[in-house]
Backbone as a chain_set.jsonl record, in Angstrom:
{"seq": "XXXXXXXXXXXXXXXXXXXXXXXXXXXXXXXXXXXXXXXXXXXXXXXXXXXXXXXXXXXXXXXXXXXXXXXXXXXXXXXXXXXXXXXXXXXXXXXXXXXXXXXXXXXXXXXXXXXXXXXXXXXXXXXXX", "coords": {"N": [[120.393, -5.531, -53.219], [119.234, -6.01, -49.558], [117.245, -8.523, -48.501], [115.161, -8.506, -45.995], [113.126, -10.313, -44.76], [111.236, -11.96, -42.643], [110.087, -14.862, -41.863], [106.922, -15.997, -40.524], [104.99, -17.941, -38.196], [101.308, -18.027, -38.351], [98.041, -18.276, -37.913], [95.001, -18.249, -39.619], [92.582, -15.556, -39.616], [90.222, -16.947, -40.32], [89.658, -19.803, -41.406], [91.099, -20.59, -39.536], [93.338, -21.673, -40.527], [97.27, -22.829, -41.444], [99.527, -20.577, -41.421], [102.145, -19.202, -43.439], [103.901, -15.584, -42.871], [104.896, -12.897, -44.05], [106.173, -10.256, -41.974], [107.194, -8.143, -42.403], [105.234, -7.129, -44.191], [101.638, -5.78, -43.827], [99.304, -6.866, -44.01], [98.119, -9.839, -45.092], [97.014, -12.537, -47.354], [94.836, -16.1, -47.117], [95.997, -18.574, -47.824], [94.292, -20.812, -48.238], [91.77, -20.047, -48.025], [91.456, -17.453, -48.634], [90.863, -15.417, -47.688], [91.593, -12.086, -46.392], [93.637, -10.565, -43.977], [94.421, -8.56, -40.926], [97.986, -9.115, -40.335], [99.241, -9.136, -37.895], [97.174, -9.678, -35.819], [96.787, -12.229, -36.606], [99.46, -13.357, -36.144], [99.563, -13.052, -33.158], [97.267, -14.472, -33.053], [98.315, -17.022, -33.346], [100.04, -17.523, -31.667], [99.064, -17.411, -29.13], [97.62, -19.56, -28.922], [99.426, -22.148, -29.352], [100.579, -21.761, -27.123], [103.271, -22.263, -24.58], [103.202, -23.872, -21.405], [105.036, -24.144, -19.201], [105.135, -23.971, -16.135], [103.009, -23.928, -13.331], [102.058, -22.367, -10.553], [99.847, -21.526, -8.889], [96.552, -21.38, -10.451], [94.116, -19.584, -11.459], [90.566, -19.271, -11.467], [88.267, -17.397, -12.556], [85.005, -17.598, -11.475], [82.674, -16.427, -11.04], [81.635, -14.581, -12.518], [80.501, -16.46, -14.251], [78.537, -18.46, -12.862], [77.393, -16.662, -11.893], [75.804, -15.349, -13.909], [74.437, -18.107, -14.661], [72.853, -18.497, -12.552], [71.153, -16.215, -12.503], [70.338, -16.672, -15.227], [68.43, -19.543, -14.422], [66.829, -18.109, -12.159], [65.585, -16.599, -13.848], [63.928, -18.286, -15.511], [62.81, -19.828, -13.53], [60.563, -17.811, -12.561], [59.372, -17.926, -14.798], [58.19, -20.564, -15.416], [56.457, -19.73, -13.039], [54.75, -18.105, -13.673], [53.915, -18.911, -15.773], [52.426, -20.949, -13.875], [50.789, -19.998, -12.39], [48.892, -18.094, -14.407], [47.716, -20.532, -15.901], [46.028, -21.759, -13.566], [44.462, -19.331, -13.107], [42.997, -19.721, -15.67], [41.926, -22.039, -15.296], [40.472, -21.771, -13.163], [38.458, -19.926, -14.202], [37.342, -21.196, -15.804], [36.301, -22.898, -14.519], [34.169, -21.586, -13.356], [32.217, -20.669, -15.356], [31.382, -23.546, -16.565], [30.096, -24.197, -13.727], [27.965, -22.402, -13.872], [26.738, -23.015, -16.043], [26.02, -26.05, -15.667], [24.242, -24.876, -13.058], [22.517, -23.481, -14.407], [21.218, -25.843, -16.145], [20.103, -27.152, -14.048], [18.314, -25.568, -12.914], [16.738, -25.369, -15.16], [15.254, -28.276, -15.222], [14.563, -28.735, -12.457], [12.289, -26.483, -13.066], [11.051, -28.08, -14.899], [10.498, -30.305, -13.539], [8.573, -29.542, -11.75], [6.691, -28.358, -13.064], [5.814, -30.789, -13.949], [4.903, -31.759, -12.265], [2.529, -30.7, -10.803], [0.871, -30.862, -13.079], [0.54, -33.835, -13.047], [-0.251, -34.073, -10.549], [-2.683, -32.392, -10.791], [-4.446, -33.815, -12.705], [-4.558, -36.312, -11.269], [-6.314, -35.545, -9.306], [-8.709, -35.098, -10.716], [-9.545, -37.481, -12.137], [-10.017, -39.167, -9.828]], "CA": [[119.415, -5.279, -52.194], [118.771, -7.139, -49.035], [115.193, -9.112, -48.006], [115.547, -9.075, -44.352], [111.978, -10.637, -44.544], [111.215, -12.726, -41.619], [108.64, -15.648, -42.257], [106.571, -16.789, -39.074], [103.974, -19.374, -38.596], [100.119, -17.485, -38.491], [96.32, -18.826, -38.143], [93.723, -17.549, -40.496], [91.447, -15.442, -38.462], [88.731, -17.086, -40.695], [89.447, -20.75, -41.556], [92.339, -21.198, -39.382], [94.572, -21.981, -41.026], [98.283, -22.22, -40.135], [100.357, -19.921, -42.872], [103.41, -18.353, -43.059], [103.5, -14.728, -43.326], [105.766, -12.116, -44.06], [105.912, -9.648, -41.008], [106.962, -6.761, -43.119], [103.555, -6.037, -44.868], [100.845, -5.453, -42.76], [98.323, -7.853, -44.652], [98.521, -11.449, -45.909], [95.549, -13.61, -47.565], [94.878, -17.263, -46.368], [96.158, -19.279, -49.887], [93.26, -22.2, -48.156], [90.169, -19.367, -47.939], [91.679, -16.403, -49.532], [90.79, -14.088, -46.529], [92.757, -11.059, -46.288], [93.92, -10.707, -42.028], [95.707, -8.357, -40.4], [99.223, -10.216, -39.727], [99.581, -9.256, -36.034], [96.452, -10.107, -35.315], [97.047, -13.46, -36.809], [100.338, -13.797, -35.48], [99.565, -13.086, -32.159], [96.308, -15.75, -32.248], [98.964, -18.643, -33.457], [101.096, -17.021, -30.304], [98.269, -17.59, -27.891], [96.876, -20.876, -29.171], [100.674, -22.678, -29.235], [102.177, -21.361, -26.447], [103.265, -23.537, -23.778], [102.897, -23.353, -20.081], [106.083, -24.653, -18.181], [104.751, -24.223, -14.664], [102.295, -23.094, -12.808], [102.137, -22.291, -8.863], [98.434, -21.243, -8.696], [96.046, -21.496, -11.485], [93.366, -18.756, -10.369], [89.667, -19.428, -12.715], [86.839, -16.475, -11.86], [83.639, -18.263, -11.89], [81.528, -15.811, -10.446], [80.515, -14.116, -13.864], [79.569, -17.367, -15.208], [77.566, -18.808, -11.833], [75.994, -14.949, -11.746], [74.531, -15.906, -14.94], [73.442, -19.026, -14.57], [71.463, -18.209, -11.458], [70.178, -15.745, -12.924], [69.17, -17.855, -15.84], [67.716, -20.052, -13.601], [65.814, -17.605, -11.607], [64.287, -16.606, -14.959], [63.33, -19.891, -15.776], [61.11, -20.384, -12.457], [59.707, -16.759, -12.638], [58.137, -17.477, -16.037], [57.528, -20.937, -14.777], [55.917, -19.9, -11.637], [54.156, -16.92, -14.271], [52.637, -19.806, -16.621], [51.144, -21.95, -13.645], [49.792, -18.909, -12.237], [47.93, -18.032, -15.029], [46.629, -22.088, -16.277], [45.195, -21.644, -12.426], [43.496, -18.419, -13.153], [42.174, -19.781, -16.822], [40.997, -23.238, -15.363], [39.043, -21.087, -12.302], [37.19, -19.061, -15.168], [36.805, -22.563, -16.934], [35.462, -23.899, -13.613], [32.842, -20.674, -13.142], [31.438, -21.236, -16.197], [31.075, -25.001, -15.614], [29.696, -24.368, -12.438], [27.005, -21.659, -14.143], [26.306, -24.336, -17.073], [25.465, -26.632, -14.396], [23.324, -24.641, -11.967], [21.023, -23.099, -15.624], [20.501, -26.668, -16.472], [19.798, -27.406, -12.969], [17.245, -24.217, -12.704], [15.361, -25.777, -16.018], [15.112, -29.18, -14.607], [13.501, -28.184, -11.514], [10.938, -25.723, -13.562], [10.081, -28.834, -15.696], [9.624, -31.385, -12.985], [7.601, -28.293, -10.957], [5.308, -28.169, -14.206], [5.326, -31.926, -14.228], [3.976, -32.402, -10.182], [1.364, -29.361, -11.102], [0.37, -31.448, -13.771], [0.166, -34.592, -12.37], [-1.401, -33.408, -9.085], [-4.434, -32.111, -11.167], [-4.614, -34.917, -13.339], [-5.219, -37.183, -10.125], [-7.705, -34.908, -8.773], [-10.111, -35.208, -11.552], [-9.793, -38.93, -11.625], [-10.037, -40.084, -8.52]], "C": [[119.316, -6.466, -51.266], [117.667, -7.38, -48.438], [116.002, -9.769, -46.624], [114.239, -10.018, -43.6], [111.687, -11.554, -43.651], [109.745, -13.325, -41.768], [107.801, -16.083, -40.528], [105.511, -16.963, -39.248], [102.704, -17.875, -37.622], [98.825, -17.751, -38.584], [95.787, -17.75, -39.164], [92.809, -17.202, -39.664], [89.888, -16.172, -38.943], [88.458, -18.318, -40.696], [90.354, -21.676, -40.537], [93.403, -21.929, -39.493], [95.798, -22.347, -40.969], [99.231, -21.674, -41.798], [101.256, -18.864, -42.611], [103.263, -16.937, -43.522], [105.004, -13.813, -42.982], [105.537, -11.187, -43.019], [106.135, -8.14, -41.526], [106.158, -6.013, -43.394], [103.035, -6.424, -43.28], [99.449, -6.147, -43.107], [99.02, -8.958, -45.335], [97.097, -11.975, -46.038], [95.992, -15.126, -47.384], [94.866, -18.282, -47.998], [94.553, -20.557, -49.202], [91.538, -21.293, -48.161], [90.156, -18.383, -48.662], [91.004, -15.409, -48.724], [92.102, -13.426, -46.32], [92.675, -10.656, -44.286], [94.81, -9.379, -42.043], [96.791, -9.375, -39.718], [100.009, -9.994, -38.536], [98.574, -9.659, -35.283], [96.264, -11.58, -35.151], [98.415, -14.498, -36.123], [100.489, -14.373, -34.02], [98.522, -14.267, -31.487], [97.104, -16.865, -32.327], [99.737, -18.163, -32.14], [99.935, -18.228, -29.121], [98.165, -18.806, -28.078], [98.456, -22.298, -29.239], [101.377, -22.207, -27.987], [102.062, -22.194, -24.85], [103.501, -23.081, -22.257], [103.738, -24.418, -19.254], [105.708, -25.126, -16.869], [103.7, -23.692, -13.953], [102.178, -23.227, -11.36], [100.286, -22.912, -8.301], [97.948, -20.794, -9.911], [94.25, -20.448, -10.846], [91.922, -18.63, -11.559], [88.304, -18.63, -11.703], [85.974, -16.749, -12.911], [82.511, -17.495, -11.458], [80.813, -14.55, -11.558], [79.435, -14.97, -14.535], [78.392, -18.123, -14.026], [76.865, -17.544, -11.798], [75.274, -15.405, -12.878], [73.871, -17.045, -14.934], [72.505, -18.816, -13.372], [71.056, -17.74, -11.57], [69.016, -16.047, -14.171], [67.682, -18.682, -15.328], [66.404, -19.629, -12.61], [64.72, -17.235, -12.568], [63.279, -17.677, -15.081], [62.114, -19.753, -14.598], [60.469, -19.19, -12.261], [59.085, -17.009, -13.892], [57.641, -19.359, -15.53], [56.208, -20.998, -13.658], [54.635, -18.84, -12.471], [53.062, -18.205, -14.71], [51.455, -20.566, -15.493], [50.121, -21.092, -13.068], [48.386, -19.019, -13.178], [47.006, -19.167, -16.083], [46.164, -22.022, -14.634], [43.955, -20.976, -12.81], [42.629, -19.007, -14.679], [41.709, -21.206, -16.296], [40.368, -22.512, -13.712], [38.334, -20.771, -13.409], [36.847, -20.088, -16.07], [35.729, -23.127, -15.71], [34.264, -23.124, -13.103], [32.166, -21.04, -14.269], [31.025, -22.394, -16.348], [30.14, -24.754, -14.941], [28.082, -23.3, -13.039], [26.244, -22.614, -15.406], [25.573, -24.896, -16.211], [24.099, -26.186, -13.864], [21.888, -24.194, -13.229], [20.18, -24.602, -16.065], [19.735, -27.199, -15.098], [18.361, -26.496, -12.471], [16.311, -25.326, -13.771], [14.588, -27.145, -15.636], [14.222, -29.624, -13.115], [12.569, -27.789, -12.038], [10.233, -27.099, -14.169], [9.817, -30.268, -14.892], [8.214, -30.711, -11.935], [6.84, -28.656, -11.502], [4.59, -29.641, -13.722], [4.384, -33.078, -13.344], [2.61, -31.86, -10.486], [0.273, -30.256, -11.913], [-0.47, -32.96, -13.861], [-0.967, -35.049, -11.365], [-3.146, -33.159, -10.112], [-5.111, -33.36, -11.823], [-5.382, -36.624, -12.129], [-6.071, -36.451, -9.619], [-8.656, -35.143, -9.669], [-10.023, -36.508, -11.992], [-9.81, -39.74, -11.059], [-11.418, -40.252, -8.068]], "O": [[119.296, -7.625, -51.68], [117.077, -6.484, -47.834], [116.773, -10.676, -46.309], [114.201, -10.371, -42.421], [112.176, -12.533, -44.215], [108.665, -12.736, -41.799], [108.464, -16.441, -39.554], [104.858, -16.444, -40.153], [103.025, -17.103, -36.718], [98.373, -17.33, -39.649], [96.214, -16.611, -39.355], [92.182, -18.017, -38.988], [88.815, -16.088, -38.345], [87.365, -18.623, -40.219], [90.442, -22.904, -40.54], [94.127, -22.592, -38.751], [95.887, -22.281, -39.743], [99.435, -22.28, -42.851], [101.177, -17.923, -41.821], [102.565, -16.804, -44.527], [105.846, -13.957, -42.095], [104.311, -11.111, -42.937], [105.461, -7.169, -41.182], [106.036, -4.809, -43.17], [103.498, -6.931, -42.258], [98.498, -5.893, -42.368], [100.097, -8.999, -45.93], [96.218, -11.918, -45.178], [97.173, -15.466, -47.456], [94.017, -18.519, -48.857], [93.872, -21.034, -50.11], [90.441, -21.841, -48.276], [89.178, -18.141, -49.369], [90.553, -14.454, -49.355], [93.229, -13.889, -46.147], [91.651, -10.549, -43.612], [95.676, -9.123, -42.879], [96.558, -10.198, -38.833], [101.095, -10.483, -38.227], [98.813, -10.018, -34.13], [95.823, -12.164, -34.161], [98.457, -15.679, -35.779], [101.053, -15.389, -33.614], [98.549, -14.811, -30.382], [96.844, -17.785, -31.551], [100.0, -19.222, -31.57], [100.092, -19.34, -28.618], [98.762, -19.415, -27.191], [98.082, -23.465, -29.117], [102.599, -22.263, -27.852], [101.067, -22.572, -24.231], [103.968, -21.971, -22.003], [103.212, -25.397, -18.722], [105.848, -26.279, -16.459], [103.652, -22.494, -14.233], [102.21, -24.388, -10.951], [99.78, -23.897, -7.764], [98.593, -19.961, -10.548], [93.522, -20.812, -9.923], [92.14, -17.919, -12.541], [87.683, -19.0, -10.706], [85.887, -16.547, -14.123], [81.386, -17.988, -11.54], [79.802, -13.867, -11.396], [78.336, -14.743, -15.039], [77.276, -18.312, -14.511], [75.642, -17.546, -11.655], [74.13, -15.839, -12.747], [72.671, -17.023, -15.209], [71.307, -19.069, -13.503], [69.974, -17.941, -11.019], [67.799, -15.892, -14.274], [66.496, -18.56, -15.632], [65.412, -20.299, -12.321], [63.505, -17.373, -12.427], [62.093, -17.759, -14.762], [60.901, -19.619, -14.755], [59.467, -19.429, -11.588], [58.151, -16.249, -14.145], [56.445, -19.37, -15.239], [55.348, -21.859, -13.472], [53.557, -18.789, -11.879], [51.936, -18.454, -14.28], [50.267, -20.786, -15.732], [48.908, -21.282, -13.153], [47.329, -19.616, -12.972], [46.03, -18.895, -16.782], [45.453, -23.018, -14.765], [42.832, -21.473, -12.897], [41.462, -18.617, -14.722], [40.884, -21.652, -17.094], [39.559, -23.312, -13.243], [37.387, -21.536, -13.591], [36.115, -19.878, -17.037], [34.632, -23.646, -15.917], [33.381, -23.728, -12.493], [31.355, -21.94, -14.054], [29.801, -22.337, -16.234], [29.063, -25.061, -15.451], [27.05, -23.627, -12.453], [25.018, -22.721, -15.398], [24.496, -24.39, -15.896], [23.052, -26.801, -14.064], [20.696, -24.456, -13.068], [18.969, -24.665, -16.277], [18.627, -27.7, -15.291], [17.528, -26.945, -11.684], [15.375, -25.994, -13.33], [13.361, -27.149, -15.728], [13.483, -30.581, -12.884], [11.578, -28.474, -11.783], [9.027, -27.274, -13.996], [9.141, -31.182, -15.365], [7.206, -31.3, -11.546], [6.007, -29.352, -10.923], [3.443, -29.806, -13.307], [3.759, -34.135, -13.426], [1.624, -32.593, -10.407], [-0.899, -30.383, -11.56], [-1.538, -33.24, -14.406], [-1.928, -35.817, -11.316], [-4.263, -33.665, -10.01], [-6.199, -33.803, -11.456], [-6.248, -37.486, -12.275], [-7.027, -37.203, -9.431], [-9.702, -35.491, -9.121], [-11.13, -36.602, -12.522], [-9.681, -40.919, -11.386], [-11.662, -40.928, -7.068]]}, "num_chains": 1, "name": "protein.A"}
């Protein structure tokens, strides 16, 4: 019988590994993790991750998925920004009405009890003068 078996070099999709694998079967485990891979899937990531790039003319990198997200990140960001100072505005107004009603009640009793205290006065000098 002949083993036409053809060995070729393979990452571990798990630990990455680098391990030789028979191309025949259609599974191989990683002897360093003992993960079972498909061996084209593995083959093809040591492909990608080794393979070498002779020349290039024009090198062409679309950034306009990853700038769409960040600006939209970003716009998040100052909409919940712009949300929070909003509403520490609106909770230090309703801090500053109440304040301001604190205030004017002690301000009301303060008056009544120097009122009393003229009333009181006042008569008090009338009948000893």
């Amino acid at each position: 019988m002949e083993n036409n078996a053809k060995l070729v070099p393979a990452l571990c999709t798990q630990c990455g590994g680098t391990v030789e694998v028979d191309t025949a079967n259609d599974i191989a485990k990683c002897p360093f993790c003992g993960t079972e891979f498909i061996i084209e899937k593995a083959v093809n990531n040591y492909n990608v991750q080794h393979a070498k790039i002779e020349h290039a003319d024009n090198v062409t990198i679309d950034t306009k998925g990853a700038l769409k997200d960040v600006l939209s990140f970003v716009g998040d960001q100052m909409k919940q920004s712009r949300q929070e100072r909003r509403e520490a505005r609106a909770a230090e107004r309703e801090h500053q009405k109440k304040m301001d009603a604190a205030f004017m009640g002690m301000m009301k009793y303060m008056f009544i009890g120097m009122f009393a205290f003229a009333i009181v006065a006042f008569i008090v000098f009338q009948f000893t003068s």
